[in-house]
Amino acid sequence: MAHDIAILGIFAADTAYRAERLPQLGETLLGRGFALNAGGKGSNQAVAAARAGGSVAFLSKIGRDTFGRLARDTWAEAGISFAGAEVGDAPTGAAFIFVDDATGDNGIIVAPGAAGTIRPGDIESWGDAIRAARVFVTQLEQPREAAHRGLAIARAAGVRTILNPAPAADLPDAMLALCDLVTPNEGEAARLTGIAVDGPETARAAAANLITRGAGAVAVTLGAAGVLYHDGRVTRHVAGRSAGPVVETTGAGDAFNGALAAALARGLDIVAALDFANAAGALSVTRPGAAPSMPLRSEIEALIG
């Protein structure tokens, strides 16, 4: 079965610890909460896209272990087709997440596990799922050369390509040239361009830099301030939305990217798609967890009104 959206990325079991602060080395703190949830940027974005109304194929590697079963259960519940591979010689990915109990802000350490072994040859074997899609999305938690190959296959097939350059990393111009849309946050945009990004004006400067290096268009996410879109001709600042008090910011960017893919796959214009994605991100931060916080299409549309 062909799917409108193909997403390459990792699954990681998120072990989230709430505390007043991080411990110093050698120190033990009592936490104020713990949760085990499905995570990993690619998997989160796949869940977000599916809940936002998209038909999704997810490409990754998982281990034959407890966390691998959590991954499959998560995808089955969201209606996602797993088009990757299960392996017996590496564990499923996992992540440590510190959540500030006062603000909901987070810091994360990711161990990709089996997904860290994804190679361009694996991408070739999954190529049919990419070519059949309308939108292809990837990030940088799996090896960069795998993401690069996925973008190349999608571009050759005329599939719209989205790169969420997270975690922040330096990228070659040849890879940016395969991207119809790049979606960094402020920190990632700064890492990619050397331009300090602290609002719409500096975000536009960073976007212009990425376009000179080959990107087709750039959408810099600005947290509560929304998103700045620039394609070399058109610049639009799409204001953020509020859906209530912030509980936890884990997965907000993934909610944005997944919902954006779903909106573009069903033919929304870029401004409407970015507004839809903003609303998804706004809803996600009102709930704890990563994948569990992803909103349904009906909830997103209700917030937009």
Tab-separated table of C-alpha atoms in Angstrom:
chain	number	residue	atom	x	y	z
A	1	MET	CA	0.000	0.000	0.000
A	2	ALA	CA	1.362	3.412	-0.964
A	3	HIS	CA	1.395	6.188	1.627
A	4	ASP	CA	1.293	9.956	1.082
A	5	ILE	CA	4.072	10.596	3.623
A	6	ALA	CA	7.339	8.707	4.110
A	7	ILE	CA	9.395	9.574	7.196
A	8	LEU	CA	12.935	8.400	7.871
A	9	GLY	CA	14.152	8.658	11.450
A	10	ILE	CA	14.643	6.859	14.712
A	11	PHE	CA	12.437	5.466	17.428
A	12	ALA	CA	13.664	5.931	20.990
A	13	ALA	CA	12.008	4.907	24.214
A	14	ASP	CA	11.819	8.179	26.144
A	15	THR	CA	12.655	7.873	29.832
A	16	ALA	CA	11.584	11.242	31.210
A	17	TYR	CA	12.583	12.440	34.655
A	18	ARG	CA	11.038	15.534	36.242
A	19	ALA	CA	13.152	17.356	38.835
A	20	GLU	CA	13.923	20.862	40.044
A	21	ARG	CA	17.346	20.735	38.366
A	22	LEU	CA	19.948	18.392	36.891
A	23	PRO	CA	22.289	16.700	39.392
A	24	GLN	CA	25.948	17.558	39.460
A	25	LEU	CA	28.420	14.737	38.796
A	26	GLY	CA	28.520	12.453	41.809
A	27	GLU	CA	25.226	13.810	43.178
A	28	THR	CA	21.912	12.000	43.563
A	29	LEU	CA	18.610	13.911	43.512
A	30	LEU	CA	15.091	12.754	44.236
A	31	GLY	CA	12.942	13.262	41.165
A	32	ARG	CA	9.385	14.542	41.136
A	33	GLY	CA	8.091	12.283	38.399
A	34	PHE	CA	8.972	9.643	35.822
A	35	ALA	CA	7.397	8.477	32.580
A	36	LEU	CA	8.281	5.972	29.871
A	37	ASN	CA	6.926	6.940	26.462
A	38	ALA	CA	7.511	6.426	22.771
A	39	GLY	CA	9.918	8.978	21.300
A	40	GLY	CA	12.613	9.643	18.721
A	41	LYS	CA	12.206	12.598	16.365
A	42	GLY	CA	11.311	10.553	13.303
A	43	SER	CA	8.836	8.346	15.130
A	44	ASN	CA	7.281	11.342	16.893
A	45	GLN	CA	6.864	13.108	13.562
A	46	ALA	CA	5.281	10.002	12.073
A	47	VAL	CA	2.778	9.849	14.943
A	48	ALA	CA	2.102	13.579	14.599
A	49	ALA	CA	1.540	13.268	10.852
A	50	ALA	CA	-0.773	10.281	11.230
A	51	ARG	CA	-2.844	11.900	13.989
A	52	ALA	CA	-3.029	15.059	11.888
A	53	GLY	CA	-4.705	13.070	9.114
A	54	GLY	CA	-1.762	11.780	7.078
A	55	SER	CA	-1.156	8.310	5.639
A	56	VAL	CA	2.345	7.482	6.871
A	57	ALA	CA	5.111	4.968	6.186
A	58	PHE	CA	7.928	5.049	8.746
A	59	LEU	CA	11.456	3.968	7.825
A	60	SER	CA	13.859	2.969	10.582
A	61	LYS	CA	15.531	0.094	12.410
A	62	ILE	CA	14.511	-1.290	15.795
A	63	GLY	CA	15.774	-4.166	17.943
A	64	ARG	CA	13.975	-7.344	18.933
A	65	ASP	CA	13.429	-6.208	22.505
A	66	THR	CA	10.952	-4.628	24.903
A	67	PHE	CA	11.449	-1.129	23.498
A	68	GLY	CA	10.976	-2.525	19.980
A	69	ARG	CA	7.582	-3.868	21.017
A	70	LEU	CA	6.730	-0.436	22.425
A	71	ALA	CA	7.616	1.026	19.020
A	72	ARG	CA	5.386	-1.373	17.105
A	73	ASP	CA	2.485	-0.839	19.519
A	74	THR	CA	2.854	2.936	19.147
A	75	TRP	CA	2.783	2.780	15.349
A	76	ALA	CA	-0.123	0.329	15.274
A	77	GLU	CA	-2.194	2.587	17.528
A	78	ALA	CA	-1.483	5.630	15.330
A	79	GLY	CA	-2.153	3.759	12.082
A	80	ILE	CA	1.444	4.023	10.839
A	81	SER	CA	2.921	1.446	8.469
A	82	PHE	CA	6.414	0.334	9.579
A	83	ALA	CA	8.398	-0.066	6.364
A	84	GLY	CA	11.828	-0.438	7.991
A	85	ALA	CA	13.620	-3.384	9.595
A	86	GLU	CA	13.813	-5.243	12.902
A	87	VAL	CA	17.292	-6.520	13.797
A	88	GLY	CA	18.627	-8.898	16.411
A	89	ASP	CA	22.136	-7.523	16.847
A	90	ALA	CA	21.415	-4.041	18.259
A	91	PRO	CA	18.983	-2.594	20.817
A	92	THR	CA	16.112	-0.264	20.078
A	93	GLY	CA	16.993	3.385	20.665
A	94	ALA	CA	16.429	5.098	23.993
A	95	ALA	CA	16.583	8.642	25.348
A	96	PHE	CA	17.168	10.304	28.716
A	97	ILE	CA	14.974	13.389	29.114
A	98	PHE	CA	15.328	15.869	31.950
A	99	VAL	CA	12.208	17.994	32.434
A	100	ASP	CA	12.407	21.117	34.581
A	101	ASP	CA	9.493	20.683	36.980
A	102	ALA	CA	8.892	24.434	37.219
A	103	THR	CA	8.957	25.415	33.543
A	104	GLY	CA	8.437	22.203	31.532
A	105	ASP	CA	11.615	22.909	29.528
A	106	ASN	CA	13.765	19.902	28.733
A	107	GLY	CA	17.242	18.599	27.947
A	108	ILE	CA	17.763	15.296	26.120
A	109	ILE	CA	20.437	12.645	25.542
A	110	VAL	CA	19.645	10.200	22.718
A	111	ALA	CA	21.213	6.777	22.079
A	112	PRO	CA	19.936	5.758	18.605
A	113	GLY	CA	20.683	2.033	19.051
A	114	ALA	CA	19.719	-0.013	15.986
A	115	ALA	CA	18.683	3.133	14.101
A	116	GLY	CA	22.257	4.356	14.389
A	117	THR	CA	23.243	1.551	12.014
A	118	ILE	CA	21.036	2.749	9.136
A	119	ARG	CA	23.166	3.043	5.998
A	120	PRO	CA	22.523	4.259	2.428
A	121	GLY	CA	22.062	0.620	1.384
A	122	ASP	CA	19.122	0.341	3.778
A	123	ILE	CA	17.604	3.446	2.225
A	124	GLU	CA	17.912	1.848	-1.223
A	125	SER	CA	15.951	-1.160	0.025
A	126	TRP	CA	13.218	1.160	1.334
A	127	GLY	CA	13.215	3.281	-1.820
A	128	ASP	CA	9.789	2.220	-3.081
A	129	ALA	CA	8.088	3.678	0.007
A	130	ILE	CA	9.887	6.982	-0.564
A	131	ARG	CA	9.095	7.153	-4.294
A	132	ALA	CA	5.390	6.418	-3.687
A	133	ALA	CA	4.966	9.341	-1.269
A	134	ARG	CA	3.975	12.949	-1.879
A	135	VAL	CA	6.145	14.210	0.999
A	136	PHE	CA	9.400	12.804	2.406
A	137	VAL	CA	10.659	13.934	5.823
A	138	THR	CA	13.901	13.221	7.633
A	139	GLN	CA	16.050	14.553	10.472
A	140	LEU	CA	19.610	13.976	11.754
A	141	GLU	CA	19.280	11.455	14.592
A	142	GLN	CA	20.143	8.579	12.238
A	143	PRO	CA	23.445	8.778	10.282
A	144	ARG	CA	23.627	11.824	8.011
A	145	GLU	CA	24.590	9.809	4.923
A	146	ALA	CA	21.341	7.843	5.239
A	147	ALA	CA	19.285	11.040	5.386
A	148	HIS	CA	21.225	12.377	2.393
A	149	ARG	CA	20.435	9.271	0.343
A	150	GLY	CA	16.762	9.428	1.284
A	151	LEU	CA	16.547	13.040	0.159
A	152	ALA	CA	18.252	12.150	-3.132
A	153	ILE	CA	15.831	9.292	-3.859
A	154	ALA	CA	12.847	11.502	-3.059
A	155	ARG	CA	14.118	14.402	-5.163
A	156	ALA	CA	14.739	12.122	-8.168
A	157	ALA	CA	11.161	10.853	-7.886
A	158	GLY	CA	9.623	14.333	-7.665
A	159	VAL	CA	8.622	13.877	-4.011
A	160	ARG	CA	8.521	17.033	-1.863
A	161	THR	CA	11.450	16.920	0.570
A	162	ILE	CA	11.534	18.280	4.121
A	163	LEU	CA	14.655	18.253	6.294
A	164	ASN	CA	14.302	18.976	9.987
A	165	PRO	CA	18.013	19.572	10.830
A	166	ALA	CA	17.855	18.256	14.377
A	167	PRO	CA	19.924	17.639	16.376
A	168	ALA	CA	21.873	20.673	15.159
A	169	ALA	CA	24.779	19.776	12.884
A	170	ASP	CA	26.839	21.180	10.048
A	171	LEU	CA	25.514	20.144	6.637
A	172	PRO	CA	27.064	20.106	3.165
A	173	ASP	CA	25.546	22.351	0.512
A	174	ALA	CA	24.916	19.288	-1.665
A	175	MET	CA	22.498	17.981	0.961
A	176	LEU	CA	20.726	21.311	1.384
A	177	ALA	CA	20.261	21.455	-2.386
A	178	LEU	CA	18.059	18.337	-2.153
A	179	CYS	CA	15.671	20.029	0.299
A	180	ASP	CA	12.473	21.720	-0.820
A	181	LEU	CA	11.992	22.908	2.760
A	182	VAL	CA	14.350	23.077	5.736
A	183	THR	CA	12.764	23.500	9.190
A	184	PRO	CA	15.337	24.490	11.835
A	185	ASN	CA	14.546	26.020	15.183
A	186	GLU	CA	16.463	29.141	16.269
A	187	GLY	CA	19.430	27.218	17.658
A	188	GLU	CA	19.683	24.934	14.656
A	189	ALA	CA	19.462	27.860	12.252
A	190	ALA	CA	22.289	29.554	14.126
A	191	ARG	CA	24.424	26.403	13.999
A	192	LEU	CA	23.853	26.016	10.255
A	193	THR	CA	24.544	29.644	9.340
A	194	GLY	CA	26.619	31.279	12.065
A	195	ILE	CA	23.887	33.917	12.428
A	196	ALA	CA	22.479	34.420	15.936
A	197	VAL	CA	18.713	33.949	15.593
A	198	ASP	CA	16.462	35.637	18.133
A	199	GLY	CA	13.347	36.627	16.213
A	200	PRO	CA	11.795	37.053	12.772
A	201	GLU	CA	14.375	39.512	11.393
A	202	THR	CA	17.419	37.399	12.185
A	203	ALA	CA	15.506	34.257	11.212
A	204	ARG	CA	15.003	35.748	7.744
A	205	ALA	CA	18.735	36.434	7.470
A	206	ALA	CA	19.512	32.833	8.410
A	207	ALA	CA	16.916	31.550	5.945
A	208	ALA	CA	18.399	33.666	3.157
A	209	ASN	CA	21.820	32.203	3.941
A	210	LEU	CA	20.501	28.650	3.617
A	211	ILE	CA	18.791	29.479	0.329
A	212	THR	CA	22.073	30.788	-1.122
A	213	ARG	CA	23.535	27.390	-0.204
A	214	GLY	CA	20.833	25.523	-2.129
A	215	ALA	CA	17.760	25.061	0.072
A	216	GLY	CA	14.480	25.667	-1.745
A	217	ALA	CA	12.746	27.323	1.204
A	218	VAL	CA	13.248	27.644	4.953
A	219	ALA	CA	10.806	27.741	7.865
A	220	VAL	CA	12.544	28.791	11.094
A	221	THR	CA	10.450	27.872	14.118
A	222	LEU	CA	10.426	30.548	16.832
A	223	GLY	CA	8.633	28.814	19.703
A	224	ALA	CA	5.655	30.783	20.965
A	225	ALA	CA	6.412	33.483	18.359
A	226	GLY	CA	5.461	31.126	15.516
A	227	VAL	CA	7.501	30.535	12.385
A	228	LEU	CA	9.350	32.654	9.811
A	229	TYR	CA	9.068	31.365	6.233
A	230	HIS	CA	11.330	32.560	3.421
A	231	ASP	CA	11.838	31.114	-0.055
A	232	GLY	CA	13.980	33.812	-1.666
A	233	ARG	CA	10.930	35.626	-3.043
A	234	VAL	CA	8.244	35.452	-0.376
A	235	THR	CA	8.745	36.102	3.333
A	236	ARG	CA	5.940	35.397	5.810
A	237	HIS	CA	5.910	35.479	9.585
A	238	VAL	CA	3.119	33.120	10.667
A	239	ALA	CA	2.219	33.987	14.250
A	240	GLY	CA	2.206	31.353	16.942
A	241	ARG	CA	-0.919	30.097	18.674
A	242	SER	CA	-1.711	29.351	22.306
A	243	ALA	CA	-3.714	26.348	23.436
A	244	GLY	CA	-3.273	26.757	27.190
A	245	PRO	CA	-0.596	26.577	29.902
A	246	VAL	CA	2.684	24.904	28.976
A	247	VAL	CA	3.111	21.518	30.673
A	248	GLU	CA	6.127	20.189	28.765
A	249	THR	CA	7.906	21.230	25.564
A	250	THR	CA	9.203	17.748	24.662
A	251	GLY	CA	8.100	16.907	21.116
A	252	ALA	CA	6.776	20.356	20.180
A	253	GLY	CA	9.038	20.598	17.140
A	254	ASP	CA	8.082	17.080	16.113
A	255	ALA	CA	4.392	17.945	16.369
A	256	PHE	CA	5.066	20.933	14.115
A	257	ASN	CA	6.977	18.957	11.486
A	258	GLY	CA	4.598	16.014	11.391
A	259	ALA	CA	1.523	18.211	11.100
A	260	LEU	CA	3.259	20.299	8.434
A	261	ALA	CA	3.917	17.162	6.367
A	262	ALA	CA	0.291	16.087	6.720
A	263	ALA	CA	-0.992	19.513	5.681
A	264	LEU	CA	1.284	19.716	2.634
A	265	ALA	CA	0.489	16.139	1.604
A	266	ARG	CA	-3.195	16.969	1.388
A	267	GLY	CA	-2.537	20.090	-0.676
A	268	LEU	CA	-2.706	23.051	1.710
A	269	ASP	CA	-0.731	26.108	0.617
A	270	ILE	CA	2.406	26.826	2.610
A	271	VAL	CA	0.976	29.578	4.834
A	272	ALA	CA	-2.091	27.518	5.768
A	273	ALA	CA	0.143	24.487	6.332
A	274	LEU	CA	2.440	26.463	8.642
A	275	ASP	CA	-0.540	27.778	10.626
A	276	PHE	CA	-1.836	24.195	10.955
A	277	ALA	CA	1.619	23.085	12.135
A	278	ASN	CA	1.832	25.967	14.634
A	279	ALA	CA	-1.493	24.897	16.122
A	280	ALA	CA	-0.279	21.303	16.445
A	281	GLY	CA	2.838	22.447	18.271
A	282	ALA	CA	0.794	24.689	20.565
A	283	LEU	CA	-1.470	21.810	21.543
A	284	SER	CA	1.423	19.418	22.133
A	285	VAL	CA	3.054	21.567	24.825
A	286	THR	CA	-0.109	21.496	26.936
A	287	ARG	CA	0.407	17.737	27.472
A	288	PRO	CA	3.231	15.620	28.900
A	289	GLY	CA	5.338	13.239	26.820
A	290	ALA	CA	6.393	13.177	23.188
A	291	ALA	CA	4.321	10.823	21.032
A	292	PRO	CA	1.415	10.859	23.544
A	293	SER	CA	1.187	14.659	23.228
A	294	MET	CA	0.564	14.719	19.473
A	295	PRO	CA	-2.885	16.170	18.699
A	296	LEU	CA	-5.580	14.868	16.383
A	297	ARG	CA	-6.542	16.699	13.203
A	298	SER	CA	-9.914	17.565	14.720
A	299	GLU	CA	-8.208	19.208	17.706
A	300	ILE	CA	-5.881	21.212	15.483
A	301	GLU	CA	-8.723	22.434	13.291
A	302	ALA	CA	-10.776	23.352	16.360
A	303	LEU	CA	-7.930	25.531	17.664
A	304	ILE	CA	-7.565	27.249	14.294
A	305	GLY	CA	-11.332	27.848	14.201
